Coordinates of N, CA, C and O in Angstrom, one line a residue:
M1 N 79.4 92.4 68.7 CA 78.6 92.9 67.6 C 77.5 91.9 67.3 O 77.7 90.7 67.3
K2 N 76.3 92.5 67.1 CA 75.2 91.7 66.8 C 75.4 90.9 65.5 O 75.9 91.5 64.5
R3 N 75.0 89.7 65.5 CA 75.1 88.9 64.3 C 73.8 89.0 63.5 O 72.8 88.5 63.8
N4 N 73.9 89.8 62.4 CA 72.8 90.1 61.5 C 72.8 89.1 60.4 O 73.7 89.2 59.5
I5 N 71.8 88.2 60.3 CA 71.8 87.3 59.3 C 70.6 87.6 58.4 O 69.4 87.7 58.9
P6 N 70.8 87.8 57.1 CA 69.7 88.1 56.2 C 68.7 86.9 56.1 O 69.2 85.8 56.1
I7 N 67.4 87.2 55.9 CA 66.5 86.1 55.7 C 66.3 85.8 54.2 O 65.7 84.8 53.9
A8 N 66.8 86.7 53.4 CA 66.8 86.4 51.9 C 68.0 87.2 51.2 O 68.3 88.3 51.6
L9 N 68.6 86.5 50.3 CA 69.6 87.0 49.4 C 69.2 86.7 48.0 O 68.9 85.6 47.7
N10 N 69.4 87.7 47.1 CA 69.0 87.5 45.7 C 70.0 88.3 44.8 O 70.3 89.5 45.0
I11 N 70.5 87.6 43.8 CA 71.4 88.2 42.8 C 70.5 88.8 41.7 O 69.5 88.1 41.3
H12 N 70.7 90.0 41.3 CA 70.0 90.6 40.3 C 71.0 90.9 39.1 O 71.8 91.9 39.2
K13 N 71.0 90.0 38.1 CA 72.0 90.1 37.1 C 71.9 91.4 36.2 O 72.9 91.9 35.8
V14 N 70.7 91.8 35.9 CA 70.5 93.0 35.1 C 71.0 94.2 35.8 O 71.7 95.0 35.2
S15 N 70.6 94.4 37.0 CA 71.1 95.6 37.8 C 72.4 95.4 38.4 O 72.9 96.3 39.0
K16 N 73.0 94.2 38.3 CA 74.3 93.9 38.8 C 74.4 94.2 40.3 O 75.2 95.0 40.7
S17 N 73.5 93.6 41.0 CA 73.4 93.9 42.5 C 73.0 92.6 43.3 O 72.6 91.7 42.7
L18 N 73.2 92.8 44.6 CA 72.8 91.7 45.5 C 71.8 92.4 46.5 O 72.1 93.4 47.1
S19 N 70.6 91.8 46.6 CA 69.7 92.4 47.6 C 69.7 91.5 48.8 O 69.9 90.3 48.7
L20 N 69.6 92.1 49.9 CA 69.6 91.5 51.2 C 68.4 91.9 52.0 O 68.2 93.2 52.1
R21 N 67.6 91.0 52.5 CA 66.5 91.4 53.3 C 66.7 90.8 54.7 O 67.0 89.6 54.9
Y22 N 66.6 91.7 55.7 CA 66.8 91.3 57.1 C 65.4 91.2 57.8 O 65.3 90.5 58.8
S23 N 64.5 92.0 57.3 CA 63.1 91.9 57.8 C 62.3 92.6 56.7 O 62.8 93.1 55.7
E24 N 61.0 92.7 57.0 CA 60.1 93.3 56.0 C 60.5 94.8 55.8 O 60.3 95.4 54.8
E25 N 60.9 95.4 56.9 CA 61.3 96.8 56.9 C 62.7 97.1 56.6 O 63.1 98.3 56.4
E26 N 63.6 96.1 56.6 CA 65.0 96.4 56.5 C 65.5 95.6 55.3 O 65.8 94.4 55.4
T27 N 65.7 96.3 54.2 CA 66.3 95.7 53.0 C 67.3 96.6 52.4 O 67.3 97.8 52.6
Y28 N 68.3 96.0 51.7 CA 69.4 96.7 51.1 C 69.7 96.1 49.7 O 69.4 95.0 49.4
S29 N 70.2 97.0 48.9 CA 70.7 96.5 47.6 C 72.1 97.0 47.4 O 72.4 98.2 47.5
L30 N 73.0 96.0 47.2 CA 74.5 96.4 47.1 C 74.9 96.1 45.7 O 74.8 94.9 45.2
P31 N 75.5 97.1 45.0 CA 76.1 96.8 43.7 C 77.2 95.8 43.7 O 78.0 95.7 44.6
A32 N 77.2 95.0 42.6 CA 78.3 94.0 42.5 C 79.7 94.6 42.6 O 80.6 94.1 43.2
E33 N 79.8 95.8 41.9 CA 81.1 96.5 41.9 C 81.5 96.8 43.4 O 82.7 96.6 43.7
Y34 N 80.6 97.3 44.1 CA 80.9 97.6 45.5 C 81.3 96.4 46.3 O 82.3 96.5 47.1
L35 N 80.6 95.3 46.2 CA 81.0 94.1 46.9 C 82.3 93.6 46.4 O 83.1 93.0 47.2
R36 N 82.6 93.7 45.1 CA 83.9 93.2 44.6 C 85.1 94.0 45.1 O 86.1 93.5 45.5
V37 N 85.0 95.4 45.0 CA 86.1 96.2 45.4 C 86.3 96.2 46.9 O 87.4 96.5 47.4
L38 N 85.3 95.8 47.7 CA 85.5 95.7 49.1 C 85.5 94.3 49.6 O 85.2 94.0 50.8
S39 N 85.9 93.4 48.7 CA 86.0 92.0 49.1 C 86.9 91.8 50.3 O 87.9 92.4 50.4
P40 N 86.5 90.9 51.2 CA 87.3 90.7 52.4 C 88.5 89.7 52.1 O 89.1 89.2 53.0
S41 N 88.7 89.4 50.9 CA 89.8 88.4 50.5 C 91.2 89.0 50.8 O 91.4 90.2 50.8
A42 N 92.1 88.1 50.9 CA 93.5 88.5 51.1 C 94.0 89.2 49.8 O 94.9 90.1 49.9
E43 N 93.5 88.8 48.6 CA 93.9 89.4 47.4 C 93.6 90.9 47.4 O 94.3 91.7 46.9
V44 N 92.5 91.3 48.0 CA 92.0 92.7 48.1 C 92.6 93.4 49.3 O 93.1 94.5 49.3
R45 N 92.5 92.7 50.4 CA 93.0 93.3 51.7 C 94.5 93.3 51.8 O 95.1 94.1 52.6
G46 N 95.1 92.5 51.0 CA 96.6 92.5 50.9 C 97.4 92.2 52.2 O 98.4 92.7 52.4
H47 N 96.8 91.4 53.0 CA 97.5 91.0 54.3 C 98.0 92.2 55.1 O 99.1 92.4 55.4
G48 N 97.1 93.2 55.2 CA 97.4 94.4 56.0 C 97.7 95.6 55.1 O 97.7 96.7 55.6
K49 N 98.0 95.4 53.8 CA 98.3 96.5 52.9 C 97.3 96.3 51.7 O 97.5 95.6 50.8
P50 N 96.1 97.0 51.8 CA 95.1 96.8 50.8 C 95.6 97.1 49.4 O 96.4 98.0 49.2
V51 N 95.0 96.3 48.5 CA 95.3 96.5 47.1 C 94.1 97.1 46.4 O 93.0 96.5 46.4
L52 N 94.3 98.3 45.9 CA 93.2 99.1 45.3 C 92.7 98.3 44.1 O 93.4 97.9 43.2
Q53 N 91.4 98.1 44.0 CA 90.7 97.4 42.9 C 90.1 98.5 42.0 O 89.1 99.1 42.3
A54 N 90.7 98.6 40.8 CA 90.2 99.6 39.8 C 89.6 98.8 38.6 O 89.9 97.6 38.5
G55 N 88.9 99.5 37.8 CA 88.3 98.9 36.6 C 87.3 97.8 36.8 O 87.1 97.0 36.0
K56 N 86.5 97.9 37.9 CA 85.5 96.9 38.2 C 84.1 97.3 38.0 O 83.2 96.6 38.4
M57 N 83.9 98.4 37.3 CA 82.6 99.0 37.1 C 81.6 98.0 36.5 O 80.4 98.0 36.8
N58 N 82.0 97.1 35.6 CA 81.1 96.2 34.9 C 81.0 94.8 35.5 O 80.4 93.9 34.9
V59 N 81.7 94.6 36.6 CA 81.7 93.2 37.2 C 80.3 92.8 37.7 O 79.5 93.7 38.0
N60 N 80.0 91.5 37.7 CA 78.7 91.0 38.1 C 79.0 89.8 39.0 O 80.0 89.2 38.9
I61 N 78.0 89.5 39.8 CA 78.0 88.3 40.7 C 77.4 87.2 39.9 O 76.3 87.3 39.3
I62 N 78.1 86.0 39.8 CA 77.5 84.9 39.1 C 77.0 83.8 40.1 O 76.1 83.1 39.7
R63 N 77.4 83.8 41.3 CA 76.9 82.8 42.2 C 77.2 83.1 43.7 O 78.2 83.8 44.0
I64 N 76.3 82.6 44.5 CA 76.5 82.8 46.0 C 76.7 81.3 46.5 O 75.9 80.5 46.2
E65 N 77.7 81.2 47.4 CA 77.9 79.9 48.0 C 77.9 80.0 49.5 O 78.6 80.9 50.1
P66 N 77.1 79.2 50.2 CA 77.1 79.3 51.7 C 78.4 78.8 52.3 O 79.0 77.9 51.7
M67 N 78.8 79.4 53.3 CA 80.0 79.0 54.0 C 79.6 78.7 55.5 O 79.7 79.5 56.3
G68 N 79.2 77.5 55.7 CA 78.7 77.1 57.0 C 77.5 78.0 57.4 O 76.7 78.4 56.6
Q69 N 77.5 78.3 58.7 CA 76.4 79.1 59.2 C 76.8 80.6 59.4 O 76.0 81.3 60.0
Y70 N 78.0 80.9 59.0 CA 78.6 82.2 59.4 C 78.8 83.2 58.2 O 79.1 84.4 58.5
A71 N 78.7 82.7 57.0 CA 79.2 83.6 55.9 C 78.7 83.0 54.5 O 78.1 81.9 54.4
I72 N 79.0 83.8 53.5 CA 78.8 83.4 52.1 C 80.1 83.7 51.4 O 80.8 84.6 51.8
R73 N 80.2 83.1 50.2 CA 81.3 83.4 49.3 C 80.6 83.8 48.0 O 79.7 83.2 47.5
L74 N 81.1 85.0 47.5 CA 80.5 85.5 46.2 C 81.5 85.2 45.1 O 82.7 85.4 45.3
L75 N 81.0 84.7 44.0 CA 81.8 84.4 42.8 C 81.5 85.5 41.8 O 80.3 85.6 41.4
F76 N 82.5 86.2 41.3 CA 82.3 87.2 40.3 C 82.7 86.8 38.9 O 83.6 85.9 38.8
D77 N 82.1 87.5 37.9 CA 82.4 87.1 36.6 C 83.8 87.5 36.1 O 84.2 87.2 35.0
D78 N 84.6 88.2 36.9 CA 86.0 88.5 36.6 C 86.9 87.5 37.1 O 88.1 87.6 37.1
G79 N 86.4 86.4 37.7 CA 87.2 85.3 38.2 C 87.4 85.4 39.7 O 87.9 84.4 40.3
H80 N 87.1 86.5 40.3 CA 87.4 86.6 41.8 C 86.4 85.8 42.6 O 85.2 85.8 42.4
D81 N 86.9 84.9 43.4 CA 86.1 84.0 44.2 C 86.6 83.7 45.6 O 86.2 82.7 46.2
S82 N 87.5 84.5 46.1 CA 88.2 84.1 47.3 C 87.7 84.9 48.6 O 88.2 84.7 49.7
G83 N 86.8 85.8 48.4 CA 86.3 86.6 49.5 C 85.2 85.8 50.3 O 84.2 85.4 49.7
I84 N 85.4 85.7 51.6 CA 84.4 85.1 52.5 C 83.7 86.3 53.3 O 84.3 86.9 54.1
Y85 N 82.4 86.5 52.9 CA 81.7 87.6 53.5 C 80.9 87.1 54.7 O 79.9 86.4 54.6
T86 N 81.4 87.4 55.9 CA 80.7 87.0 57.1 C 79.4 87.8 57.2 O 79.3 88.9 56.6
W87 N 78.4 87.3 58.0 CA 77.2 88.1 58.2 C 77.4 89.5 58.7 O 76.8 90.4 58.3
N88 N 78.3 89.6 59.7 CA 78.6 90.9 60.3 C 79.2 91.8 59.2 O 78.9 93.0 59.2
Y89 N 80.1 91.3 58.4 CA 80.8 92.2 57.4 C 79.7 92.6 56.4 O 79.7 93.8 56.0
L90 N 78.9 91.7 55.9 CA 77.8 92.1 55.0 C 76.9 93.2 55.5 O 76.6 94.1 54.8
Y91 N 76.5 93.0 56.8 CA 75.7 94.0 57.4 C 76.4 95.4 57.5 O 75.8 96.4 57.2
D92 N 77.6 95.3 57.8 CA 78.4 96.6 57.9 C 78.4 97.2 56.5 O 78.3 98.4 56.3
L93 N 78.6 96.4 55.4 CA 78.6 97.0 54.1 C 77.3 97.6 53.7 O 77.2 98.6 53.0
C94 N 76.2 97.0 54.3 CA 74.8 97.6 54.1 C 74.7 98.9 54.8 O 74.3 99.9 54.1
I95 N 74.9 98.9 56.1 CA 74.5 100.1 56.8 C 75.6 101.2 56.7 O 75.2 102.4 57.0
N96 N 76.7 100.9 56.2 CA 77.8 102.0 56.0 C 78.1 102.1 54.5 O 79.3 102.6 54.2
Q97 N 77.2 101.8 53.6 CA 77.5 101.8 52.2 C 78.0 103.2 51.7 O 79.0 103.2 51.0
A98 N 77.4 104.3 52.1 CA 77.8 105.6 51.6 C 79.2 105.9 52.1 O 80.0 106.4 51.3
T99 N 79.6 105.6 53.3 CA 80.9 105.9 53.8 C 82.0 105.1 53.1 O 83.0 105.6 52.7
H100 N 81.7 103.8 53.0 CA 82.7 102.9 52.4 C 82.9 103.3 50.9 O 84.0 103.3 50.4
W101 N 81.8 103.6 50.2 CA 81.9 103.9 48.8 C 82.7 105.2 48.6 O 83.5 105.3 47.7
D102 N 82.4 106.2 49.4 CA 83.1 107.5 49.4 C 84.6 107.3 49.6 O 85.4 107.9 48.9
T103 N 84.9 106.5 50.6 CA 86.4 106.2 50.8 C 87.0 105.5 49.6 O 88.1 105.9 49.2
Y104 N 86.3 104.6 49.0 CA 86.8 103.9 47.8 C 87.0 104.9 46.7 O 88.1 104.9 46.0
L105 N 86.0 105.7 46.4 CA 86.2 106.7 45.3 C 87.3 107.7 45.5 O 88.0 108.0 44.6
K106 N 87.5 108.1 46.8 CA 88.6 109.0 47.1 C 90.0 108.3 46.9 O 90.9 108.8 46.4
S107 N 90.0 107.0 47.2 CA 91.3 106.2 47.0 C 91.6 106.1 45.5 O 92.7 106.2 45.1
L108 N 90.5 105.8 44.7 CA 90.7 105.8 43.3 C 91.3 107.1 42.7 O 92.2 107.1 42.0
Y109 N 90.6 108.2 43.2 CA 91.0 109.5 42.7 C 92.5 109.8 43.0 O 93.3 110.2 42.2
H110 N 92.9 109.5 44.3 CA 94.3 109.8 44.7 C 95.3 108.9 44.0 O 96.4 109.3 43.9
A111 N 94.9 107.7 43.6 CA 95.7 106.8 42.9 C 95.7 107.1 41.4 O 96.5 106.5 40.6
G112 N 94.9 108.0 40.9 CA 94.8 108.3 39.5 C 94.2 107.1 38.7 O 94.5 106.9 37.6
A113 N 93.3 106.4 39.4 CA 92.7 105.2 38.8 C 91.3 105.4 38.5 O 90.7 106.5 38.9
S114 N 90.6 104.5 37.8 CA 89.3 104.6 37.4 C 88.4 103.4 37.7 O 89.0 102.3 37.7
R115 N 87.2 103.6 37.8 CA 86.2 102.4 37.9 C 86.1 101.8 36.6 O 85.8 100.6 36.5
D116 N 86.2 102.5 35.5 CA 86.0 102.0 34.2 C 87.2 101.2 33.7 O 88.3 101.7 33.7
P117 N 87.0 99.9 33.3 CA 88.1 99.1 32.9 C 88.7 99.5 31.6 O 89.9 99.2 31.3
D118 N 88.0 100.3 30.8 CA 88.5 100.8 29.5 C 89.1 102.2 29.6 O 89.6 102.7 28.5
A119 N 89.1 102.8 30.7 CA 89.7 104.1 30.8 C 91.2 104.1 30.8 O 91.8 103.3 31.4
T120 N 91.7 105.1 30.1 CA 93.1 105.4 30.1 C 93.3 106.6 31.0 O 92.9 107.7 30.7
I121 N 94.0 106.4 32.1 CA 94.3 107.6 33.0 C 95.7 108.1 32.7 O 96.7 107.4 32.7
I122 N 95.7 109.4 32.4 CA 97.0 110.0 32.3 C 97.2 111.0 33.4 O 96.4 111.9 33.6
K123 N 98.2 110.8 34.2 CA 98.4 111.6 35.3 C 99.5 112.6 34.9 O 100.6 112.3 34.5
I124 N 99.2 113.9 35.1 CA 100.1 114.9 34.7 C 100.8 115.4 36.0 O 100.2 115.7 37.0
M125 N 102.1 115.2 35.9 CA 103.0 115.6 37.1 C 103.4 117.0 36.9 O 103.8 117.5 35.9
R126 N 103.2 117.8 38.0 CA 103.7 119.2 38.0 C 104.7 119.4 39.1 O 104.7 118.8 40.1

């Protein structure tokens, strides 16, 4: 897989997003919620059994930390800080955003969960 390294990364606190620029023609904006729920951490990936992340709609990124030459670590305002986002993983999140997001939303729906941290979900069993 080609190693795609962005030439610029910027946190946008108001829009709660991370912008990535790979060239003048190739830029992306990823919502903090999206990055949080798809964190590559063991806490989220669950050592082979993913743990669905619900109620993260209002999460924001507070800091980016470089991890050598191969990745970054994102620190979120909900305390999550253990995901190491390799350049290849970040690029995959950029170019496949619609697919990843759709899969996540379907998982929430099937679990009877919500993006909203204040939502009360009542599942009616029939």
